[in-house]
């Protein structure tokens, strides 16, 4: 027992000498002896120079990504702001009532396909899980519909039993209503629901996104609520023209409402994604700049030290010869 | 009044309202004259991949697309 522990200890001590030094330990590798060949007096600055080069390259990449995100953001922001007019009439007519008691919940989580955009994807996953918990009960059923690669990767870990449908590769072409409505159609056909809860990040400004939930009730629930005179009691005061029954009208309305709200939600989330990516890339290029400054300082100091040492050696040698 | 008579027919054919509205929109877009037509048609490109899940397993994704290069 003790021998084994000792051996393990010994291996741990020996390992730094055998394994190649990680490049992160720039400072320590500058003063360690095992990297400098025998007989070399000055300290090699090669490691720091390589590291500076790589940091500079990373900074270039993040700057370019920031530029790309900024230009995409501008295009999508206009679209998003225009699409807000689509859901407002529906909220005025049918209301947004998250508190109605229903059995079959379907949570539509919207996320992005690509990463490197801050915390927007984990926010929407977190909110979706909270809604799941909030609505779980003995005779209740919760299902996920996942849009985007990133939320899928996070939800697979602990709730893959509840995923019903997943949709990816949304943003290959610029987003448009036709595409979103086809997706909405697919979701409507594939899941049974009493209420759809769309979770997305609402775009406020480049740096702030509000996690938001929009609720869409199924036509049957809307009819039940309006007849019982609950939160949707006003709906009965509307007059229906033509030969359609109220049920038919409501079914058409909810389908159209879902596609419109989903359209806005996807746009808002895409806009938030670009905004978040822009600020994330901005801060990472700033970090790279700071790191570069520190490395330059270390590099120059070491160079100066070696020059000074050489000068001292020359002068003291000369004075030794004279004296 | 024609639309009120037609409404049950597309519903009976298994279409949802969204599907019906899309079809109507497509007809209107096709009626446009040329400089506006190609611009409007570029707004109806669809591409995504959907997959159903059963028992915690992802089934084979199917790609819905209408771009000619795939």
GROMACS .gro file of C-alpha atoms in nm:
model
  393
    1UNK     CA    1   0.000   0.000   0.000
    2UNK     CA    2   0.265   0.247   0.107
    3UNK     CA    3   0.492   0.139  -0.178
    4UNK     CA    4   0.221   0.197  -0.431
    5UNK     CA    5   0.160   0.544  -0.297
    6UNK     CA    6   0.531   0.614  -0.306
    7UNK     CA    7   0.557   0.494  -0.662
    8UNK     CA    8   0.267   0.710  -0.762
    9UNK     CA    9   0.434   1.004  -0.591
   10UNK     CA   10   0.756   0.932  -0.773
   11UNK     CA   11   0.581   0.918  -1.107
   12UNK     CA   12   0.423   1.251  -1.038
   13UNK     CA   13   0.758   1.408  -0.963
   14UNK     CA   14   0.920   1.256  -1.264
   15UNK     CA   15   0.646   1.344  -1.511
   16UNK     CA   16   0.724   1.715  -1.565
   17UNK     CA   17   1.075   1.624  -1.677
   18UNK     CA   18   0.955   1.370  -1.931
   19UNK     CA   19   0.647   1.533  -2.072
   20UNK     CA   20   0.688   1.832  -2.301
   21UNK     CA   21   0.619   2.155  -2.123
   22UNK     CA   22   0.280   2.308  -2.185
   23UNK     CA   23   0.309   2.636  -2.367
   24UNK     CA   24   0.101   2.811  -2.104
   25UNK     CA   25   0.390   2.802  -1.859
   26UNK     CA   26   0.586   3.066  -2.045
   27UNK     CA   27   0.727   3.237  -1.744
   28UNK     CA   28   0.840   2.921  -1.570
   29UNK     CA   29   0.985   2.770  -1.886
   30UNK     CA   30   1.201   3.076  -1.925
   31UNK     CA   31   1.384   3.012  -1.602
   32UNK     CA   32   1.383   2.633  -1.602
   33UNK     CA   33   1.709   2.469  -1.682
   34UNK     CA   34   1.601   2.159  -1.869
   35UNK     CA   35   1.495   2.353  -2.180
   36UNK     CA   36   1.824   2.531  -2.229
   37UNK     CA   37   2.100   2.323  -2.386
   38UNK     CA   38   2.424   2.285  -2.199
   39UNK     CA   39   2.673   2.567  -2.250
   40UNK     CA   40   2.424   2.831  -2.357
   41UNK     CA   41   2.448   3.135  -2.140
   42UNK     CA   42   2.173   3.358  -2.270
   43UNK     CA   43   1.807   3.271  -2.228
   44UNK     CA   44   1.615   3.165  -2.537
   45UNK     CA   45   1.318   3.385  -2.625
   46UNK     CA   46   1.187   3.147  -2.890
   47UNK     CA   47   0.898   3.021  -2.674
   48UNK     CA   48   0.766   3.367  -2.603
   49UNK     CA   49   0.800   3.469  -2.965
   50UNK     CA   50   0.597   3.167  -3.082
   51UNK     CA   51   0.333   3.235  -2.824
   52UNK     CA   52   0.309   3.600  -2.926
   53UNK     CA   53   0.262   3.496  -3.286
   54UNK     CA   54  -0.023   3.258  -3.200
   55UNK     CA   55  -0.198   3.514  -2.979
   56UNK     CA   56  -0.174   3.767  -3.260
   57UNK     CA   57  -0.331   3.522  -3.504
   58UNK     CA   58  -0.616   3.444  -3.264
   59UNK     CA   59  -0.679   3.813  -3.222
   60UNK     CA   60  -0.703   3.854  -3.599
   61UNK     CA   61  -0.957   3.572  -3.619
   62UNK     CA   62  -1.178   3.705  -3.340
   63UNK     CA   63  -1.168   4.054  -3.492
   64UNK     CA   64  -1.281   3.915  -3.826
   65UNK     CA   65  -1.563   3.716  -3.659
   66UNK     CA   66  -1.675   4.031  -3.483
   67UNK     CA   67  -1.693   4.218  -3.813
   68UNK     CA   68  -1.895   3.938  -3.973
   69UNK     CA   69  -2.137   3.928  -3.679
   70UNK     CA   70  -2.178   4.305  -3.688
   71UNK     CA   71  -2.272   4.311  -4.054
   72UNK     CA   72  -2.511   4.016  -4.018
   73UNK     CA   73  -2.666   4.178  -3.714
   74UNK     CA   74  -2.752   4.494  -3.903
   75UNK     CA   75  -2.941   4.304  -4.172
   76UNK     CA   76  -3.131   4.082  -3.932
   77UNK     CA   77  -3.213   4.356  -3.683
   78UNK     CA   78  -3.426   4.542  -3.939
   79UNK     CA   79  -3.613   4.222  -4.020
   80UNK     CA   80  -3.670   4.146  -3.653
   81UNK     CA   81  -3.806   4.489  -3.575
   82UNK     CA   82  -4.040   4.466  -3.872
   83UNK     CA   83  -4.163   4.122  -3.766
   84UNK     CA   84  -4.276   4.245  -3.425
   85UNK     CA   85  -4.592   4.379  -3.583
   86UNK     CA   86  -4.695   4.023  -3.670
   87UNK     CA   87  -4.762   3.885  -3.326
   88UNK     CA   88  -4.903   4.194  -3.159
   89UNK     CA   89  -5.254   4.166  -3.311
   90UNK     CA   90  -5.273   3.804  -3.199
   91UNK     CA   91  -5.181   3.894  -2.845
   92UNK     CA   92  -5.450   4.162  -2.853
   93UNK     CA   93  -5.710   3.912  -2.974
   94UNK     CA   94  -5.620   3.580  -2.814
   95UNK     CA   95  -5.398   3.705  -2.536
   96UNK     CA   96  -5.077   3.556  -2.401
   97UNK     CA   97  -5.191   3.350  -2.106
   98UNK     CA   98  -4.916   3.135  -1.961
   99UNK     CA   99  -5.113   3.046  -1.648
  100UNK     CA  100  -5.399   2.848  -1.808
  101UNK     CA  101  -5.409   2.498  -1.664
  102UNK     CA  102  -5.350   2.234  -1.934
  103UNK     CA  103  -5.232   1.876  -1.961
  104UNK     CA  104  -5.010   1.844  -2.266
  105UNK     CA  105  -4.730   2.095  -2.274
  106UNK     CA  106  -4.495   2.127  -2.568
  107UNK     CA  107  -4.191   2.344  -2.507
  108UNK     CA  108  -4.038   2.483  -2.825
  109UNK     CA  109  -3.679   2.573  -2.740
  110UNK     CA  110  -3.509   2.798  -2.992
  111UNK     CA  111  -3.131   2.810  -3.009
  112UNK     CA  112  -2.855   2.863  -3.262
  113UNK     CA  113  -2.669   2.609  -3.471
  114UNK     CA  114  -2.328   2.764  -3.412
  115UNK     CA  115  -2.148   2.835  -3.088
  116UNK     CA  116  -1.918   3.117  -2.978
  117UNK     CA  117  -2.210   3.343  -2.896
  118UNK     CA  118  -2.203   3.386  -2.520
  119UNK     CA  119  -2.474   3.242  -2.301
  120UNK     CA  120  -2.789   3.276  -2.511
  121UNK     CA  121  -2.826   2.905  -2.581
  122UNK     CA  122  -2.778   2.794  -2.223
  123UNK     CA  123  -3.023   3.065  -2.113
  124UNK     CA  124  -3.299   2.932  -2.334
  125UNK     CA  125  -3.227   2.574  -2.226
  126UNK     CA  126  -3.235   2.679  -1.862
  127UNK     CA  127  -3.568   2.858  -1.906
  128UNK     CA  128  -3.713   2.557  -2.090
  129UNK     CA  129  -3.613   2.325  -1.807
  130UNK     CA  130  -3.766   2.563  -1.554
  131UNK     CA  131  -4.093   2.564  -1.749
  132UNK     CA  132  -4.078   2.185  -1.762
  133UNK     CA  133  -4.046   2.168  -1.386
  134UNK     CA  134  -4.314   2.430  -1.333
  135UNK     CA  135  -4.567   2.237  -1.540
  136UNK     CA  136  -4.486   1.886  -1.429
  137UNK     CA  137  -4.748   1.707  -1.227
  138UNK     CA  138  -4.913   1.366  -1.186
  139UNK     CA  139  -5.139   1.376  -1.494
  140UNK     CA  140  -4.939   1.622  -1.699
  141UNK     CA  141  -4.716   1.563  -1.995
  142UNK     CA  142  -4.423   1.772  -2.111
  143UNK     CA  143  -4.240   1.740  -2.442
  144UNK     CA  144  -3.960   1.933  -2.607
  145UNK     CA  145  -3.937   2.049  -2.965
  146UNK     CA  146  -3.580   2.165  -3.019
  147UNK     CA  147  -3.471   2.412  -3.283
  148UNK     CA  148  -3.098   2.443  -3.335
  149UNK     CA  149  -2.794   2.226  -3.273
  150UNK     CA  150  -2.681   2.380  -2.945
  151UNK     CA  151  -2.995   2.334  -2.737
  152UNK     CA  152  -3.018   1.977  -2.867
  153UNK     CA  153  -2.667   1.905  -2.741
  154UNK     CA  154  -2.757   2.041  -2.398
  155UNK     CA  155  -3.096   1.873  -2.366
  156UNK     CA  156  -2.964   1.532  -2.477
  157UNK     CA  157  -2.771   1.508  -2.152
  158UNK     CA  158  -3.059   1.477  -1.909
  159UNK     CA  159  -3.392   1.497  -2.089
  160UNK     CA  160  -3.352   1.307  -2.411
  161UNK     CA  161  -3.658   1.096  -2.325
  162UNK     CA  162  -3.875   1.405  -2.361
  163UNK     CA  163  -3.749   1.533  -2.694
  164UNK     CA  164  -4.014   1.486  -2.958
  165UNK     CA  165  -3.879   1.659  -3.267
  166UNK     CA  166  -3.554   1.838  -3.340
  167UNK     CA  167  -3.494   2.077  -3.627
  168UNK     CA  168  -3.155   2.207  -3.742
  169UNK     CA  169  -2.987   2.391  -4.030
  170UNK     CA  170  -3.233   2.678  -4.014
  171UNK     CA  171  -3.005   2.953  -4.125
  172UNK     CA  172  -2.862   2.826  -4.448
  173UNK     CA  173  -3.057   3.082  -4.645
  174UNK     CA  174  -3.159   3.414  -4.494
  175UNK     CA  175  -3.459   3.357  -4.271
  176UNK     CA  176  -3.798   3.413  -4.432
  177UNK     CA  177  -4.160   3.360  -4.342
  178UNK     CA  178  -4.216   3.077  -4.589
  179UNK     CA  179  -3.950   2.864  -4.427
  180UNK     CA  180  -4.069   2.929  -4.073
  181UNK     CA  181  -4.429   2.858  -4.165
  182UNK     CA  182  -4.329   2.525  -4.322
  183UNK     CA  183  -4.148   2.442  -3.997
  184UNK     CA  184  -4.453   2.548  -3.796
  185UNK     CA  185  -4.664   2.325  -4.014
  186UNK     CA  186  -4.430   2.032  -3.950
  187UNK     CA  187  -4.441   2.089  -3.576
  188UNK     CA  188  -4.822   2.112  -3.578
  189UNK     CA  189  -4.848   1.786  -3.767
  190UNK     CA  190  -4.601   1.594  -3.553
  191UNK     CA  191  -4.694   1.681  -3.198
  192UNK     CA  192  -5.010   1.679  -2.997
  193UNK     CA  193  -5.046   1.972  -2.766
  194UNK     CA  194  -5.275   2.168  -2.541
  195UNK     CA  195  -5.031   2.453  -2.529
  196UNK     CA  196  -4.713   2.537  -2.714
  197UNK     CA  197  -4.459   2.735  -2.520
  198UNK     CA  198  -4.196   2.902  -2.736
  199UNK     CA  199  -3.878   2.990  -2.551
  200UNK     CA  200  -3.639   3.235  -2.712
  201UNK     CA  201  -3.409   3.529  -2.643
  202UNK     CA  202  -3.580   3.856  -2.720
  203UNK     CA  203  -3.344   4.110  -2.866
  204UNK     CA  204  -3.327   4.433  -2.671
  205UNK     CA  205  -2.990   4.576  -2.756
  206UNK     CA  206  -2.653   4.440  -2.869
  207UNK     CA  207  -2.564   4.351  -2.513
  208UNK     CA  208  -2.897   4.262  -2.352
  209UNK     CA  209  -3.135   3.979  -2.437
  210UNK     CA  210  -3.446   3.891  -2.246
  211UNK     CA  211  -3.530   3.522  -2.219
  212UNK     CA  212  -3.896   3.513  -2.320
  213UNK     CA  213  -4.179   3.263  -2.336
  214UNK     CA  214  -4.475   3.293  -2.571
  215UNK     CA  215  -4.774   3.070  -2.509
  216UNK     CA  216  -5.002   2.941  -2.783
  217UNK     CA  217  -5.309   2.752  -2.672
  218UNK     CA  218  -5.474   2.487  -2.882
  219UNK     CA  219  -5.815   2.575  -3.033
  220UNK     CA  220  -5.999   2.343  -2.794
  221UNK     CA  221  -5.843   2.509  -2.492
  222UNK     CA  222  -5.920   2.855  -2.629
  223UNK     CA  223  -6.284   2.756  -2.680
  224UNK     CA  224  -6.309   2.605  -2.333
  225UNK     CA  225  -6.156   2.913  -2.172
  226UNK     CA  226  -6.375   3.158  -2.361
  227UNK     CA  227  -6.691   2.966  -2.279
  228UNK     CA  228  -6.612   2.934  -1.913
  229UNK     CA  229  -6.553   3.308  -1.916
  230UNK     CA  230  -6.201   3.290  -1.780
  231UNK     CA  231  -5.916   3.497  -1.910
  232UNK     CA  232  -6.039   3.476  -2.267
  233UNK     CA  233  -6.400   3.569  -2.194
  234UNK     CA  234  -6.389   3.870  -2.427
  235UNK     CA  235  -6.363   3.642  -2.728
  236UNK     CA  236  -6.737   3.570  -2.721
  237UNK     CA  237  -6.822   3.933  -2.786
  238UNK     CA  238  -6.673   3.908  -3.136
  239UNK     CA  239  -6.911   3.841  -3.421
  240UNK     CA  240  -6.815   3.579  -3.678
  241UNK     CA  241  -6.888   3.651  -4.043
  242UNK     CA  242  -6.946   3.388  -4.309
  243UNK     CA  243  -7.048   3.029  -4.270
  244UNK     CA  244  -6.761   2.907  -4.053
  245UNK     CA  245  -6.817   2.787  -3.702
  246UNK     CA  246  -6.623   2.926  -3.413
  247UNK     CA  247  -6.418   2.608  -3.383
  248UNK     CA  248  -6.299   2.629  -3.743
  249UNK     CA  249  -6.209   2.995  -3.710
  250UNK     CA  250  -6.018   2.928  -3.391
  251UNK     CA  251  -5.827   2.641  -3.545
  252UNK     CA  252  -5.719   2.855  -3.839
  253UNK     CA  253  -5.631   3.139  -3.608
  254UNK     CA  254  -5.416   2.931  -3.375
  255UNK     CA  255  -5.227   2.777  -3.663
  256UNK     CA  256  -5.159   3.116  -3.814
  257UNK     CA  257  -5.075   3.259  -3.473
  258UNK     CA  258  -4.824   2.984  -3.410
  259UNK     CA  259  -4.645   3.041  -3.740
  260UNK     CA  260  -4.633   3.418  -3.687
  261UNK     CA  261  -4.512   3.398  -3.329
  262UNK     CA  262  -4.255   3.136  -3.427
  263UNK     CA  263  -4.135   3.358  -3.711
  264UNK     CA  264  -4.081   3.647  -3.475
  265UNK     CA  265  -3.922   3.422  -3.212
  266UNK     CA  266  -3.674   3.272  -3.456
  267UNK     CA  267  -3.580   3.615  -3.587
  268UNK     CA  268  -3.541   3.756  -3.237
  269UNK     CA  269  -3.322   3.466  -3.138
  270UNK     CA  270  -3.107   3.494  -3.451
  271UNK     CA  271  -3.068   3.864  -3.383
  272UNK     CA  272  -2.969   3.799  -3.022
  273UNK     CA  273  -2.724   3.536  -3.142
  274UNK     CA  274  -2.543   3.780  -3.368
  275UNK     CA  275  -2.543   4.046  -3.099
  276UNK     CA  276  -2.407   3.807  -2.839
  277UNK     CA  277  -2.144   3.680  -3.081
  278UNK     CA  278  -2.038   4.034  -3.156
  279UNK     CA  279  -1.988   4.126  -2.792
  280UNK     CA  280  -1.820   3.792  -2.714
  281UNK     CA  281  -1.576   3.837  -3.000
  282UNK     CA  282  -1.515   4.197  -2.900
  283UNK     CA  283  -1.415   4.099  -2.548
  284UNK     CA  284  -1.201   3.810  -2.667
  285UNK     CA  285  -1.004   4.028  -2.907
  286UNK     CA  286  -0.956   4.274  -2.623
  287UNK     CA  287  -0.832   3.993  -2.401
  288UNK     CA  288  -0.592   3.882  -2.673
  289UNK     CA  289  -0.462   4.239  -2.692
  290UNK     CA  290  -0.398   4.247  -2.319
  291UNK     CA  291  -0.224   3.912  -2.329
  292UNK     CA  292  -0.009   4.032  -2.618
  293UNK     CA  293   0.093   4.339  -2.417
  294UNK     CA  294   0.197   4.125  -2.122
  295UNK     CA  295   0.393   3.887  -2.342
  296UNK     CA  296   0.568   4.175  -2.520
  297UNK     CA  297   0.671   4.314  -2.183
  298UNK     CA  298   0.815   3.980  -2.074
  299UNK     CA  299   0.988   3.934  -2.406
  300UNK     CA  300   1.149   4.279  -2.401
  301UNK     CA  301   1.256   4.248  -2.041
  302UNK     CA  302   1.428   3.916  -2.106
  303UNK     CA  303   1.599   4.051  -2.416
  304UNK     CA  304   1.718   4.357  -2.222
  305UNK     CA  305   1.847   4.136  -1.941
  306UNK     CA  306   2.049   3.922  -2.178
  307UNK     CA  307   2.197   4.232  -2.348
  308UNK     CA  308   2.289   4.379  -2.011
  309UNK     CA  309   2.451   4.053  -1.903
  310UNK     CA  310   2.658   4.041  -2.220
  311UNK     CA  311   2.771   4.400  -2.176
  312UNK     CA  312   2.875   4.337  -1.816
  313UNK     CA  313   3.068   4.030  -1.924
  314UNK     CA  314   3.254   4.221  -2.194
  315UNK     CA  315   3.334   4.517  -1.972
  316UNK     CA  316   3.445   4.309  -1.679
  317UNK     CA  317   3.661   4.097  -1.908
  318UNK     CA  318   3.822   4.406  -2.055
  319UNK     CA  319   3.884   4.561  -1.717
  320UNK     CA  320   4.034   4.235  -1.593
  321UNK     CA  321   4.283   4.242  -1.883
  322UNK     CA  322   4.373   4.608  -1.818
  323UNK     CA  323   4.412   4.572  -1.444
  324UNK     CA  324  -6.822   3.442  -5.042
  325UNK     CA  325  -6.623   3.192  -5.245
  326UNK     CA  326  -6.358   3.156  -4.976
  327UNK     CA  327  -6.607   3.054  -4.711
  328UNK     CA  328  -6.731   2.777  -4.935
  329UNK     CA  329  -6.381   2.663  -5.022
  330UNK     CA  330  -6.250   2.657  -4.668
  331UNK     CA  331  -6.368   2.310  -4.565
  332UNK     CA  332  -6.226   2.155  -4.882
  333UNK     CA  333  -5.860   2.225  -4.810
  334UNK     CA  334  -5.916   2.123  -4.452
  335UNK     CA  335  -6.065   1.797  -4.572
  336UNK     CA  336  -5.761   1.744  -4.796
  337UNK     CA  337  -5.542   1.735  -4.486
  338UNK     CA  338  -5.393   2.081  -4.519
  339UNK     CA  339  -5.342   2.316  -4.230
  340UNK     CA  340  -5.423   2.684  -4.253
  341UNK     CA  341  -5.052   2.769  -4.270
  342UNK     CA  342  -5.008   2.537  -4.564
  343UNK     CA  343  -5.311   2.686  -4.738
  344UNK     CA  344  -5.189   3.042  -4.678
  345UNK     CA  345  -4.846   2.951  -4.816
  346UNK     CA  346  -5.000   2.810  -5.130
  347UNK     CA  347  -5.202   3.127  -5.180
  348UNK     CA  348  -4.892   3.340  -5.122
  349UNK     CA  349  -4.705   3.139  -5.381
  350UNK     CA  350  -4.979   3.203  -5.636
  351UNK     CA  351  -4.967   3.576  -5.570
  352UNK     CA  352  -4.588   3.582  -5.601
  353UNK     CA  353  -4.609   3.406  -5.935
  354UNK     CA  354  -4.838   3.679  -6.063
  355UNK     CA  355  -4.575   3.951  -6.019
  356UNK     CA  356  -4.386   4.104  -6.312
  357UNK     CA  357  -4.023   4.028  -6.366
  358UNK     CA  358  -3.794   4.252  -6.158
  359UNK     CA  359  -4.016   4.200  -5.855
  360UNK     CA  360  -4.092   3.838  -5.926
  361UNK     CA  361  -3.742   3.694  -5.883
  362UNK     CA  362  -3.693   3.903  -5.571
  363UNK     CA  363  -4.014   3.777  -5.417
  364UNK     CA  364  -3.939   3.418  -5.511
  365UNK     CA  365  -3.600   3.442  -5.339
  366UNK     CA  366  -3.797   3.494  -5.018
  367UNK     CA  367  -3.958   3.154  -5.032
  368UNK     CA  368  -3.648   2.939  -5.008
  369UNK     CA  369  -3.684   2.659  -4.758
  370UNK     CA  370  -3.403   2.457  -4.608
  371UNK     CA  371  -3.391   2.270  -4.279
  372UNK     CA  372  -3.346   1.922  -4.148
  373UNK     CA  373  -3.600   1.765  -3.916
  374UNK     CA  374  -3.579   1.446  -3.716
  375UNK     CA  375  -3.824   1.277  -3.487
  376UNK     CA  376  -3.723   1.120  -3.158
  377UNK     CA  377  -3.844   0.793  -3.017
  378UNK     CA  378  -3.747   0.654  -2.674
  379UNK     CA  379  -3.466   0.902  -2.630
  380UNK     CA  380  -3.307   0.817  -2.964
  381UNK     CA  381  -3.282   1.044  -3.261
  382UNK     CA  382  -3.418   0.894  -3.578
  383UNK     CA  383  -3.268   0.958  -3.918
  384UNK     CA  384  -3.300   1.327  -4.006
  385UNK     CA  385  -3.480   1.419  -4.324
  386UNK     CA  386  -3.382   1.735  -4.507
  387UNK     CA  387  -3.654   1.963  -4.645
  388UNK     CA  388  -3.507   2.179  -4.913
  389UNK     CA  389  -3.597   2.335  -5.241
  390UNK     CA  390  -3.260   2.465  -5.352
  391UNK     CA  391  -3.158   2.294  -5.677
  392UNK     CA  392  -2.796   2.216  -5.580
  393UNK     CA  393  -2.888   1.934  -5.341
   0.00000   0.00000   0.00000
